[in-house]
């Protein structure tokens, strides 16, 4: 009878540990996904800034800027 009780305690402990580890694993996965999305958004904003700065450079300097950029054929 005592062996059944010990087995029941070990089984409950195993189930609790399994659920705890799976919840922590999913939480870690969600954190990695959100960090990746933030990083992607950060790089996208950097890229957007660079494109807008280049367009501003081209529009403010006129046709001469095309020659400076190596695009003299335009």
mmCIF file of the N, C-alpha and C atoms, coordinates in Angstrom:
data_MODEL
# 
_entry.id   MODEL 
# 
loop_
_atom_site.group_PDB 
_atom_site.id 
_atom_site.type_symbol 
_atom_site.label_atom_id 
_atom_site.label_alt_id 
_atom_site.label_comp_id 
_atom_site.label_asym_id 
_atom_site.label_entity_id 
_atom_site.label_seq_id 
_atom_site.pdbx_PDB_ins_code 
_atom_site.Cartn_x 
_atom_site.Cartn_y 
_atom_site.Cartn_z 
_atom_site.occupancy 
_atom_site.B_iso_or_equiv 
_atom_site.pdbx_formal_charge 
_atom_site.auth_seq_id 
_atom_site.auth_comp_id 
_atom_site.auth_asym_id 
_atom_site.auth_atom_id 
_atom_site.pdbx_PDB_model_num 
ATOM 1   N N  . UNK A 1 1  ? 0.823  -1.203 0.000   1.00 0.00 ? 1  UNK A N  1 
ATOM 2   C CA . UNK A 1 1  ? 0.000  0.000  0.000   1.00 0.00 ? 1  UNK A CA 1 
ATOM 3   C C  . UNK A 1 1  ? 0.864  1.263  0.000   1.00 0.00 ? 1  UNK A C  1 
ATOM 4   N N  . UNK A 1 2  ? 1.941  1.230  0.725   1.00 0.00 ? 2  UNK A N  1 
ATOM 5   C CA . UNK A 1 2  ? 2.812  2.409  0.786   1.00 0.00 ? 2  UNK A CA 1 
ATOM 6   C C  . UNK A 1 2  ? 3.514  2.637  -0.552  1.00 0.00 ? 2  UNK A C  1 
ATOM 7   N N  . UNK A 1 3  ? 3.745  1.547  -1.303  1.00 0.00 ? 3  UNK A N  1 
ATOM 8   C CA . UNK A 1 3  ? 4.387  1.703  -2.616  1.00 0.00 ? 3  UNK A CA 1 
ATOM 9   C C  . UNK A 1 3  ? 3.462  2.421  -3.597  1.00 0.00 ? 3  UNK A C  1 
ATOM 10  N N  . UNK A 1 4  ? 2.168  2.112  -3.502  1.00 0.00 ? 4  UNK A N  1 
ATOM 11  C CA . UNK A 1 4  ? 1.199  2.806  -4.358  1.00 0.00 ? 4  UNK A CA 1 
ATOM 12  C C  . UNK A 1 4  ? 1.161  4.299  -4.035  1.00 0.00 ? 4  UNK A C  1 
ATOM 13  N N  . UNK A 1 5  ? 1.228  4.622  -2.771  1.00 0.00 ? 5  UNK A N  1 
ATOM 14  C CA . UNK A 1 5  ? 1.225  6.021  -2.343  1.00 0.00 ? 5  UNK A CA 1 
ATOM 15  C C  . UNK A 1 5  ? 2.476  6.745  -2.841  1.00 0.00 ? 5  UNK A C  1 
ATOM 16  N N  . UNK A 1 6  ? 3.648  6.116  -2.716  1.00 0.00 ? 6  UNK A N  1 
ATOM 17  C CA . UNK A 1 6  ? 4.891  6.721  -3.223  1.00 0.00 ? 6  UNK A CA 1 
ATOM 18  C C  . UNK A 1 6  ? 4.849  6.873  -4.739  1.00 0.00 ? 6  UNK A C  1 
ATOM 19  N N  . UNK A 1 7  ? 4.326  5.848  -5.412  1.00 0.00 ? 7  UNK A N  1 
ATOM 20  C CA . UNK A 1 7  ? 4.203  5.932  -6.865  1.00 0.00 ? 7  UNK A CA 1 
ATOM 21  C C  . UNK A 1 7  ? 3.275  7.078  -7.262  1.00 0.00 ? 7  UNK A C  1 
ATOM 22  N N  . UNK A 1 8  ? 2.170  7.259  -6.546  1.00 0.00 ? 8  UNK A N  1 
ATOM 23  C CA . UNK A 1 8  ? 1.229  8.340  -6.821  1.00 0.00 ? 8  UNK A CA 1 
ATOM 24  C C  . UNK A 1 8  ? 1.891  9.704  -6.622  1.00 0.00 ? 8  UNK A C  1 
ATOM 25  N N  . UNK A 1 9  ? 2.679  9.851  -5.549  1.00 0.00 ? 9  UNK A N  1 
ATOM 26  C CA . UNK A 1 9  ? 3.374  11.120 -5.292  1.00 0.00 ? 9  UNK A CA 1 
ATOM 27  C C  . UNK A 1 9  ? 4.386  11.402 -6.392  1.00 0.00 ? 9  UNK A C  1 
ATOM 28  N N  . UNK A 1 10 ? 5.154  10.391 -6.783  1.00 0.00 ? 10 UNK A N  1 
ATOM 29  C CA . UNK A 1 10 ? 6.140  10.578 -7.852  1.00 0.00 ? 10 UNK A CA 1 
ATOM 30  C C  . UNK A 1 10 ? 5.464  10.904 -9.176  1.00 0.00 ? 10 UNK A C  1 
ATOM 31  N N  . UNK A 1 11 ? 4.356  10.260 -9.443  1.00 0.00 ? 11 UNK A N  1 
ATOM 32  C CA . UNK A 1 11 ? 3.630  10.533 -10.685 1.00 0.00 ? 11 UNK A CA 1 
ATOM 33  C C  . UNK A 1 11 ? 3.091  11.961 -10.708 1.00 0.00 ? 11 UNK A C  1 
ATOM 34  N N  . UNK A 1 12 ? 2.528  12.408 -9.581  1.00 0.00 ? 12 UNK A N  1 
ATOM 35  C CA . UNK A 1 12 ? 2.034  13.795 -9.508  1.00 0.00 ? 12 UNK A CA 1 
ATOM 36  C C  . UNK A 1 12 ? 3.193  14.787 -9.664  1.00 0.00 ? 12 UNK A C  1 
ATOM 37  N N  . UNK A 1 13 ? 4.310  14.498 -9.031  1.00 0.00 ? 13 UNK A N  1 
ATOM 38  C CA . UNK A 1 13 ? 5.479  15.361 -9.151  1.00 0.00 ? 13 UNK A CA 1 
ATOM 39  C C  . UNK A 1 13 ? 5.959  15.415 -10.604 1.00 0.00 ? 13 UNK A C  1 
ATOM 40  N N  . UNK A 1 14 ? 5.965  14.273 -11.270 1.00 0.00 ? 14 UNK A N  1 
ATOM 41  C CA . UNK A 1 14 ? 6.382  14.218 -12.673 1.00 0.00 ? 14 UNK A CA 1 
ATOM 42  C C  . UNK A 1 14 ? 5.445  15.012 -13.575 1.00 0.00 ? 14 UNK A C  1 
ATOM 43  N N  . UNK A 1 15 ? 4.158  14.900 -13.343 1.00 0.00 ? 15 UNK A N  1 
ATOM 44  C CA . UNK A 1 15 ? 3.185  15.648 -14.152 1.00 0.00 ? 15 UNK A CA 1 
ATOM 45  C C  . UNK A 1 15 ? 3.348  17.148 -13.931 1.00 0.00 ? 15 UNK A C  1 
ATOM 46  N N  . UNK A 1 16 ? 3.520  17.542 -12.666 1.00 0.00 ? 16 UNK A N  1 
ATOM 47  C CA . UNK A 1 16 ? 3.700  18.970 -12.366 1.00 0.00 ? 16 UNK A CA 1 
ATOM 48  C C  . UNK A 1 16 ? 4.973  19.498 -13.008 1.00 0.00 ? 16 UNK A C  1 
ATOM 49  N N  . UNK A 1 17 ? 6.064  18.741 -12.933 1.00 0.00 ? 17 UNK A N  1 
ATOM 50  C CA . UNK A 1 17 ? 7.326  19.177 -13.543 1.00 0.00 ? 17 UNK A CA 1 
ATOM 51  C C  . UNK A 1 17 ? 7.195  19.255 -15.059 1.00 0.00 ? 17 UNK A C  1 
ATOM 52  N N  . UNK A 1 18 ? 6.506  18.282 -15.659 1.00 0.00 ? 18 UNK A N  1 
ATOM 53  C CA . UNK A 1 18 ? 6.308  18.301 -17.109 1.00 0.00 ? 18 UNK A CA 1 
ATOM 54  C C  . UNK A 1 18 ? 5.525  19.537 -17.534 1.00 0.00 ? 18 UNK A C  1 
ATOM 55  N N  . UNK A 1 19 ? 4.436  19.836 -16.822 1.00 0.00 ? 19 UNK A N  1 
ATOM 56  C CA . UNK A 1 19 ? 3.629  21.010 -17.167 1.00 0.00 ? 19 UNK A CA 1 
ATOM 57  C C  . UNK A 1 19 ? 4.417  22.301 -16.960 1.00 0.00 ? 19 UNK A C  1 
ATOM 58  N N  . UNK A 1 20 ? 5.172  22.374 -15.876 1.00 0.00 ? 20 UNK A N  1 
ATOM 59  C CA . UNK A 1 20 ? 5.961  23.565 -15.600 1.00 0.00 ? 20 UNK A CA 1 
ATOM 60  C C  . UNK A 1 20 ? 7.021  23.786 -16.677 1.00 0.00 ? 20 UNK A C  1 
ATOM 61  N N  . UNK A 1 21 ? 7.717  22.710 -17.048 1.00 0.00 ? 21 UNK A N  1 
ATOM 62  C CA . UNK A 1 21 ? 8.757  22.837 -18.079 1.00 0.00 ? 21 UNK A CA 1 
ATOM 63  C C  . UNK A 1 21 ? 8.162  23.197 -19.430 1.00 0.00 ? 21 UNK A C  1 
ATOM 64  N N  . UNK A 1 22 ? 7.009  22.621 -19.767 1.00 0.00 ? 22 UNK A N  1 
ATOM 65  C CA . UNK A 1 22 ? 6.401  22.941 -21.061 1.00 0.00 ? 22 UNK A CA 1 
ATOM 66  C C  . UNK A 1 22 ? 5.922  24.389 -21.103 1.00 0.00 ? 22 UNK A C  1 
ATOM 67  N N  . UNK A 1 23 ? 5.359  24.873 -19.989 1.00 0.00 ? 23 UNK A N  1 
ATOM 68  C CA . UNK A 1 23 ? 4.920  26.274 -19.943 1.00 0.00 ? 23 UNK A CA 1 
ATOM 69  C C  . UNK A 1 23 ? 6.127  27.205 -20.064 1.00 0.00 ? 23 UNK A C  1 
ATOM 70  N N  . UNK A 1 24 ? 7.210  26.898 -19.362 1.00 0.00 ? 24 UNK A N  1 
ATOM 71  C CA . UNK A 1 24 ? 8.414  27.725 -19.457 1.00 0.00 ? 24 UNK A CA 1 
ATOM 72  C C  . UNK A 1 24 ? 9.001  27.693 -20.865 1.00 0.00 ? 24 UNK A C  1 
ATOM 73  N N  . UNK A 1 25 ? 8.951  26.539 -21.515 1.00 0.00 ? 25 UNK A N  1 
ATOM 74  C CA . UNK A 1 25 ? 9.476  26.430 -22.867 1.00 0.00 ? 25 UNK A CA 1 
ATOM 75  C C  . UNK A 1 25 ? 8.653  27.290 -23.839 1.00 0.00 ? 25 UNK A C  1 
ATOM 76  N N  . UNK A 1 26 ? 7.328  27.234 -23.712 1.00 0.00 ? 26 UNK A N  1 
ATOM 77  C CA . UNK A 1 26 ? 6.486  28.056 -24.581 1.00 0.00 ? 26 UNK A CA 1 
ATOM 78  C C  . UNK A 1 26 ? 6.677  29.545 -24.288 1.00 0.00 ? 26 UNK A C  1 
ATOM 79  N N  . UNK A 1 27 ? 6.859  29.897 -23.038 1.00 0.00 ? 27 UNK A N  1 
ATOM 80  C CA . UNK A 1 27 ? 7.111  31.291 -22.682 1.00 0.00 ? 27 UNK A CA 1 
ATOM 81  C C  . UNK A 1 27 ? 8.424  31.766 -23.299 1.00 0.00 ? 27 UNK A C  1 
ATOM 82  N N  . UNK A 1 28 ? 9.463  30.919 -23.240 1.00 0.00 ? 28 UNK A N  1 
ATOM 83  C CA . UNK A 1 28 ? 10.749 31.273 -23.838 1.00 0.00 ? 28 UNK A CA 1 
ATOM 84  C C  . UNK A 1 28 ? 10.615 31.415 -25.354 1.00 0.00 ? 28 UNK A C  1 
ATOM 85  N N  . UNK A 1 29 ? 9.841  30.538 -25.977 1.00 0.00 ? 29 UNK A N  1 
ATOM 86  C CA . UNK A 1 29 ? 9.617  30.617 -27.419 1.00 0.00 ? 29 UNK A CA 1 
ATOM 87  C C  . UNK A 1 29 ? 8.899  31.906 -27.788 1.00 0.00 ? 29 UNK A C  1 
ATOM 88  N N  . UNK A 1 30 ? 7.883  32.279 -27.007 1.00 0.00 ? 30 UNK A N  1 
ATOM 89  C CA . UNK A 1 30 ? 7.175  33.537 -27.272 1.00 0.00 ? 30 UNK A CA 1 
ATOM 90  C C  . UNK A 1 30 ? 8.104  34.737 -27.110 1.00 0.00 ? 30 UNK A C  1 
ATOM 91  N N  . UNK A 1 31 ? 8.967  34.717 -26.093 1.00 0.00 ? 31 UNK A N  1 
ATOM 92  C CA . UNK A 1 31 ? 9.914  35.813 -25.905 1.00 0.00 ? 31 UNK A CA 1 
ATOM 93  C C  . UNK A 1 31 ? 10.857 35.927 -27.097 1.00 0.00 ? 31 UNK A C  1 
ATOM 94  N N  . UNK A 1 32 ? 11.327 34.775 -27.608 1.00 0.00 ? 32 UNK A N  1 
ATOM 95  C CA . UNK A 1 32 ? 12.228 34.803 -28.768 1.00 0.00 ? 32 UNK A CA 1 
ATOM 96  C C  . UNK A 1 32 ? 11.514 35.363 -29.989 1.00 0.00 ? 32 UNK A C  1 
ATOM 97  N N  . UNK A 1 33 ? 10.248 34.994 -30.169 1.00 0.00 ? 33 UNK A N  1 
ATOM 98  C CA . UNK A 1 33 ? 9.491  35.494 -31.327 1.00 0.00 ? 33 UNK A CA 1 
ATOM 99  C C  . UNK A 1 33 ? 9.316  37.003 -31.232 1.00 0.00 ? 33 UNK A C  1 
ATOM 100 N N  . UNK A 1 34 ? 8.943  37.503 -30.034 1.00 0.00 ? 34 UNK A N  1 
ATOM 101 C CA . UNK A 1 34 ? 8.734  38.945 -29.896 1.00 0.00 ? 34 UNK A CA 1 
ATOM 102 C C  . UNK A 1 34 ? 10.036 39.723 -30.030 1.00 0.00 ? 34 UNK A C  1 
ATOM 103 N N  . UNK A 1 35 ? 11.154 39.168 -29.548 1.00 0.00 ? 35 UNK A N  1 
ATOM 104 C CA . UNK A 1 35 ? 12.442 39.841 -29.726 1.00 0.00 ? 35 UNK A CA 1 
ATOM 105 C C  . UNK A 1 35 ? 12.803 39.901 -31.199 1.00 0.00 ? 35 UNK A C  1 
ATOM 106 N N  . UNK A 1 36 ? 12.515 38.815 -31.930 1.00 0.00 ? 36 UNK A N  1 
ATOM 107 C CA . UNK A 1 36 ? 12.778 38.808 -33.363 1.00 0.00 ? 36 UNK A CA 1 
ATOM 108 C C  . UNK A 1 36 ? 11.939 39.838 -34.096 1.00 0.00 ? 36 UNK A C  1 
ATOM 109 N N  . UNK A 1 37 ? 10.676 39.972 -33.687 1.00 0.00 ? 37 UNK A N  1 
ATOM 110 C CA . UNK A 1 37 ? 9.817  40.970 -34.335 1.00 0.00 ? 37 UNK A CA 1 
ATOM 111 C C  . UNK A 1 37 ? 10.291 42.381 -34.040 1.00 0.00 ? 37 UNK A C  1 
ATOM 112 N N  . UNK A 1 38 ? 10.729 42.633 -32.793 1.00 0.00 ? 38 UNK A N  1 
ATOM 113 C CA . UNK A 1 38 ? 11.243 43.959 -32.459 1.00 0.00 ? 38 UNK A CA 1 
ATOM 114 C C  . UNK A 1 38 ? 12.500 44.265 -33.258 1.00 0.00 ? 38 UNK A C  1 
ATOM 115 N N  . UNK A 1 39 ? 13.384 43.271 -33.395 1.00 0.00 ? 39 UNK A N  1 
ATOM 116 C CA . UNK A 1 39 ? 14.618 43.468 -34.144 1.00 0.00 ? 39 UNK A CA 1 
ATOM 117 C C  . UNK A 1 39 ? 14.314 43.725 -35.615 1.00 0.00 ? 39 UNK A C  1 
ATOM 118 N N  . UNK A 1 40 ? 13.344 42.987 -36.163 1.00 0.00 ? 40 UNK A N  1 
ATOM 119 C CA . UNK A 1 40 ? 12.958 43.178 -37.556 1.00 0.00 ? 40 UNK A CA 1 
ATOM 120 C C  . UNK A 1 40 ? 12.402 44.584 -37.764 1.00 0.00 ? 40 UNK A C  1 
ATOM 121 N N  . UNK A 1 41 ? 11.574 45.025 -36.821 1.00 0.00 ? 41 UNK A N  1 
ATOM 122 C CA . UNK A 1 41 ? 11.002 46.373 -36.923 1.00 0.00 ? 41 UNK A CA 1 
ATOM 123 C C  . UNK A 1 41 ? 12.095 47.437 -36.818 1.00 0.00 ? 41 UNK A C  1 
ATOM 124 N N  . UNK A 1 42 ? 13.088 47.192 -35.956 1.00 0.00 ? 42 UNK A N  1 
ATOM 125 C CA . UNK A 1 42 ? 14.197 48.139 -35.800 1.00 0.00 ? 42 UNK A CA 1 
ATOM 126 C C  . UNK A 1 42 ? 15.003 48.239 -37.099 1.00 0.00 ? 42 UNK A C  1 
ATOM 127 N N  . UNK A 1 43 ? 15.335 47.089 -37.697 1.00 0.00 ? 43 UNK A N  1 
ATOM 128 C CA . UNK A 1 43 ? 16.093 47.126 -38.944 1.00 0.00 ? 43 UNK A CA 1 
ATOM 129 C C  . UNK A 1 43 ? 15.286 47.751 -40.069 1.00 0.00 ? 43 UNK A C  1 
ATOM 130 N N  . UNK A 1 44 ? 13.966 47.490 -40.069 1.00 0.00 ? 44 UNK A N  1 
ATOM 131 C CA . UNK A 1 44 ? 13.118 48.097 -41.098 1.00 0.00 ? 44 UNK A CA 1 
ATOM 132 C C  . UNK A 1 44 ? 13.103 49.611 -40.954 1.00 0.00 ? 44 UNK A C  1 
ATOM 133 N N  . UNK A 1 45 ? 13.050 50.108 -39.718 1.00 0.00 ? 45 UNK A N  1 
ATOM 134 C CA . UNK A 1 45 ? 13.049 51.564 -39.523 1.00 0.00 ? 45 UNK A CA 1 
ATOM 135 C C  . UNK A 1 45 ? 14.390 52.164 -39.933 1.00 0.00 ? 45 UNK A C  1 
ATOM 136 N N  . UNK A 1 46 ? 15.487 51.450 -39.649 1.00 0.00 ? 46 UNK A N  1 
ATOM 137 C CA . UNK A 1 46 ? 16.800 51.943 -40.098 1.00 0.00 ? 46 UNK A CA 1 
ATOM 138 C C  . UNK A 1 46 ? 16.859 52.009 -41.618 1.00 0.00 ? 46 UNK A C  1 
ATOM 139 N N  . UNK A 1 47 ? 16.367 50.951 -42.259 1.00 0.00 ? 47 UNK A N  1 
ATOM 140 C CA . UNK A 1 47 ? 16.400 50.919 -43.716 1.00 0.00 ? 47 UNK A CA 1 
ATOM 141 C C  . UNK A 1 47 ? 15.541 52.043 -44.291 1.00 0.00 ? 47 UNK A C  1 
ATOM 142 N N  . UNK A 1 48 ? 14.377 52.279 -43.676 1.00 0.00 ? 48 UNK A N  1 
ATOM 143 C CA . UNK A 1 48 ? 13.496 53.333 -44.155 1.00 0.00 ? 48 UNK A CA 1 
ATOM 144 C C  . UNK A 1 48 ? 14.154 54.703 -43.995 1.00 0.00 ? 48 UNK A C  1 
ATOM 145 N N  . UNK A 1 49 ? 14.871 54.908 -42.894 1.00 0.00 ? 49 UNK A N  1 
ATOM 146 C CA . UNK A 1 49 ? 15.578 56.180 -42.690 1.00 0.00 ? 49 UNK A CA 1 
ATOM 147 C C  . UNK A 1 49 ? 16.648 56.380 -43.752 1.00 0.00 ? 49 UNK A C  1 
ATOM 148 N N  . UNK A 1 50 ? 17.421 55.325 -44.041 1.00 0.00 ? 50 UNK A N  1 
ATOM 149 C CA . UNK A 1 50 ? 18.481 55.448 -45.038 1.00 0.00 ? 50 UNK A CA 1 
ATOM 150 C C  . UNK A 1 50 ? 17.914 55.761 -46.411 1.00 0.00 ? 50 UNK A C  1 
ATOM 151 N N  . UNK A 1 51 ? 16.813 55.112 -46.779 1.00 0.00 ? 51 UNK A N  1 
ATOM 152 C CA . UNK A 1 51 ? 16.199 55.375 -48.083 1.00 0.00 ? 51 UNK A CA 1 
ATOM 153 C C  . UNK A 1 51 ? 15.691 56.806 -48.151 1.00 0.00 ? 51 UNK A C  1 
ATOM 154 N N  . UNK A 1 52 ? 15.050 57.270 -47.091 1.00 0.00 ? 52 UNK A N  1 
ATOM 155 C CA . UNK A 1 52 ? 14.518 58.638 -47.126 1.00 0.00 ? 52 UNK A CA 1 
ATOM 156 C C  . UNK A 1 52 ? 15.649 59.665 -47.140 1.00 0.00 ? 52 UNK A C  1 
ATOM 157 N N  . UNK A 1 53 ? 16.766 59.381 -46.433 1.00 0.00 ? 53 UNK A N  1 
ATOM 158 C CA . UNK A 1 53 ? 17.902 60.303 -46.467 1.00 0.00 ? 53 UNK A CA 1 
ATOM 159 C C  . UNK A 1 53 ? 18.523 60.355 -47.857 1.00 0.00 ? 53 UNK A C  1 
ATOM 160 N N  . UNK A 1 54 ? 18.631 59.197 -48.503 1.00 0.00 ? 54 UNK A N  1 
ATOM 161 C CA . UNK A 1 54 ? 19.200 59.184 -49.850 1.00 0.00 ? 54 UNK A CA 1 
ATOM 162 C C  . UNK A 1 54 ? 18.303 59.924 -50.834 1.00 0.00 ? 54 UNK A C  1 
ATOM 163 N N  . UNK A 1 55 ? 16.993 59.744 -50.715 1.00 0.00 ? 55 UNK A N  1 
ATOM 164 C CA . UNK A 1 55 ? 16.083 60.459 -51.606 1.00 0.00 ? 55 UNK A CA 1 
ATOM 165 C C  . UNK A 1 55 ? 16.133 61.955 -51.345 1.00 0.00 ? 55 UNK A C  1 
ATOM 166 N N  . UNK A 1 56 ? 16.266 62.340 -50.076 1.00 0.00 ? 56 UNK A N  1 
ATOM 167 C CA . UNK A 1 56 ? 16.391 63.756 -49.745 1.00 0.00 ? 56 UNK A CA 1 
ATOM 168 C C  . UNK A 1 56 ? 17.681 64.320 -50.324 1.00 0.00 ? 56 UNK A C  1 
ATOM 169 N N  . UNK A 1 57 ? 18.775 63.552 -50.250 1.00 0.00 ? 57 UNK A N  1 
ATOM 170 C CA . UNK A 1 57 ? 20.060 63.979 -50.812 1.00 0.00 ? 57 UNK A CA 1 
ATOM 171 C C  . UNK A 1 57 ? 19.947 64.184 -52.314 1.00 0.00 ? 57 UNK A C  1 
ATOM 172 N N  . UNK A 1 58 ? 19.272 63.255 -52.982 1.00 0.00 ? 58 UNK A N  1 
ATOM 173 C CA . UNK A 1 58 ? 19.130 63.357 -54.439 1.00 0.00 ? 58 UNK A CA 1 
ATOM 174 C C  . UNK A 1 58 ? 18.250 64.550 -54.808 1.00 0.00 ? 58 UNK A C  1 
ATOM 175 N N  . UNK A 1 59 ? 17.139 64.723 -54.098 1.00 0.00 ? 59 UNK A N  1 
ATOM 176 C CA . UNK A 1 59 ? 16.222 65.795 -54.469 1.00 0.00 ? 59 UNK A CA 1 
ATOM 177 C C  . UNK A 1 59 ? 16.772 67.172 -54.098 1.00 0.00 ? 59 UNK A C  1 
ATOM 178 N N  . UNK A 1 60 ? 17.578 67.256 -53.038 1.00 0.00 ? 60 UNK A N  1 
ATOM 179 C CA . UNK A 1 60 ? 18.070 68.578 -52.651 1.00 0.00 ? 60 UNK A CA 1 
ATOM 180 C C  . UNK A 1 60 ? 19.236 69.029 -53.525 1.00 0.00 ? 60 UNK A C  1 
ATOM 181 N N  . UNK A 1 61 ? 20.038 68.093 -54.017 1.00 0.00 ? 61 UNK A N  1 
ATOM 182 C CA . UNK A 1 61 ? 21.215 68.468 -54.805 1.00 0.00 ? 61 UNK A CA 1 
ATOM 183 C C  . UNK A 1 61 ? 20.956 68.482 -56.303 1.00 0.00 ? 61 UNK A C  1 
ATOM 184 N N  . UNK A 1 62 ? 19.826 68.045 -56.725 1.00 0.00 ? 62 UNK A N  1 
ATOM 185 C CA . UNK A 1 62 ? 19.493 68.091 -58.136 1.00 0.00 ? 62 UNK A CA 1 
ATOM 186 C C  . UNK A 1 62 ? 20.229 67.036 -58.944 1.00 0.00 ? 62 UNK A C  1 
ATOM 187 N N  . UNK A 1 63 ? 20.487 67.361 -60.234 1.00 0.00 ? 63 UNK A N  1 
ATOM 188 C CA . UNK A 1 63 ? 21.069 66.380 -61.148 1.00 0.00 ? 63 UNK A CA 1 
ATOM 189 C C  . UNK A 1 63 ? 22.517 66.086 -60.802 1.00 0.00 ? 63 UNK A C  1 
ATOM 190 N N  . UNK A 1 64 ? 23.221 67.037 -60.203 1.00 0.00 ? 64 UNK A N  1 
ATOM 191 C CA . UNK A 1 64 ? 24.623 66.821 -59.863 1.00 0.00 ? 64 UNK A CA 1 
ATOM 192 C C  . UNK A 1 64 ? 24.820 65.667 -58.899 1.00 0.00 ? 64 UNK A C  1 
ATOM 193 N N  . UNK A 1 65 ? 23.820 65.424 -58.053 1.00 0.00 ? 65 UNK A N  1 
ATOM 194 C CA . UNK A 1 65 ? 23.967 64.336 -57.080 1.00 0.00 ? 65 UNK A CA 1 
ATOM 195 C C  . UNK A 1 65 ? 23.981 62.987 -57.775 1.00 0.00 ? 65 UNK A C  1 
ATOM 196 N N  . UNK A 1 66 ? 23.305 62.878 -58.931 1.00 0.00 ? 66 UNK A N  1 
ATOM 197 C CA . UNK A 1 66 ? 23.348 61.621 -59.653 1.00 0.00 ? 66 UNK A CA 1 
ATOM 198 C C  . UNK A 1 66 ? 24.775 61.305 -60.088 1.00 0.00 ? 66 UNK A C  1 
ATOM 199 N N  . UNK A 1 67 ? 25.515 62.328 -60.504 1.00 0.00 ? 67 UNK A N  1 
ATOM 200 C CA . UNK A 1 67 ? 26.906 62.107 -60.913 1.00 0.00 ? 67 UNK A CA 1 
ATOM 201 C C  . UNK A 1 67 ? 27.763 61.729 -59.710 1.00 0.00 ? 67 UNK A C  1 
ATOM 202 N N  . UNK A 1 68 ? 27.483 62.322 -58.545 1.00 0.00 ? 68 UNK A N  1 
ATOM 203 C CA . UNK A 1 68 ? 28.240 61.981 -57.348 1.00 0.00 ? 68 UNK A CA 1 
ATOM 204 C C  . UNK A 1 68 ? 27.964 60.551 -56.906 1.00 0.00 ? 68 UNK A C  1 
ATOM 205 N N  . UNK A 1 69 ? 26.761 60.099 -57.132 1.00 0.00 ? 69 UNK A N  1 
ATOM 206 C CA . UNK A 1 69 ? 26.411 58.733 -56.749 1.00 0.00 ? 69 UNK A CA 1 
ATOM 207 C C  . UNK A 1 69 ? 26.811 57.714 -57.813 1.00 0.00 ? 69 UNK A C  1 
ATOM 208 N N  . UNK A 1 70 ? 27.377 58.153 -58.907 1.00 0.00 ? 70 UNK A N  1 
ATOM 209 C CA . UNK A 1 70 ? 27.738 57.232 -59.982 1.00 0.00 ? 70 UNK A CA 1 
ATOM 210 C C  . UNK A 1 70 ? 26.587 56.920 -60.894 1.00 0.00 ? 70 UNK A C  1 
ATOM 211 N N  . UNK A 1 71 ? 25.564 57.745 -60.870 1.00 0.00 ? 71 UNK A N  1 
ATOM 212 C CA . UNK A 1 71 ? 24.391 57.531 -61.721 1.00 0.00 ? 71 UNK A CA 1 
ATOM 213 C C  . UNK A 1 71 ? 24.282 58.648 -62.743 1.00 0.00 ? 71 UNK A C  1 
ATOM 214 N N  . UNK A 1 72 ? 25.396 59.018 -63.367 1.00 0.00 ? 72 UNK A N  1 
ATOM 215 C CA . UNK A 1 72 ? 25.417 60.125 -64.311 1.00 0.00 ? 72 UNK A CA 1 
ATOM 216 C C  . UNK A 1 72 ? 24.590 59.891 -65.554 1.00 0.00 ? 72 UNK A C  1 
ATOM 217 N N  . UNK A 1 73 ? 24.270 58.620 -65.841 1.00 0.00 ? 73 UNK A N  1 
ATOM 218 C CA . UNK A 1 73 ? 23.494 58.319 -67.048 1.00 0.00 ? 73 UNK A CA 1 
ATOM 219 C C  . UNK A 1 73 ? 22.033 58.673 -66.889 1.00 0.00 ? 73 UNK A C  1 
ATOM 220 N N  . UNK A 1 74 ? 21.582 58.978 -65.662 1.00 0.00 ? 74 UNK A N  1 
ATOM 221 C CA . UNK A 1 74 ? 20.166 59.303 -65.464 1.00 0.00 ? 74 UNK A CA 1 
ATOM 222 C C  . UNK A 1 74 ? 19.865 60.747 -65.814 1.00 0.00 ? 74 UNK A C  1 
# 
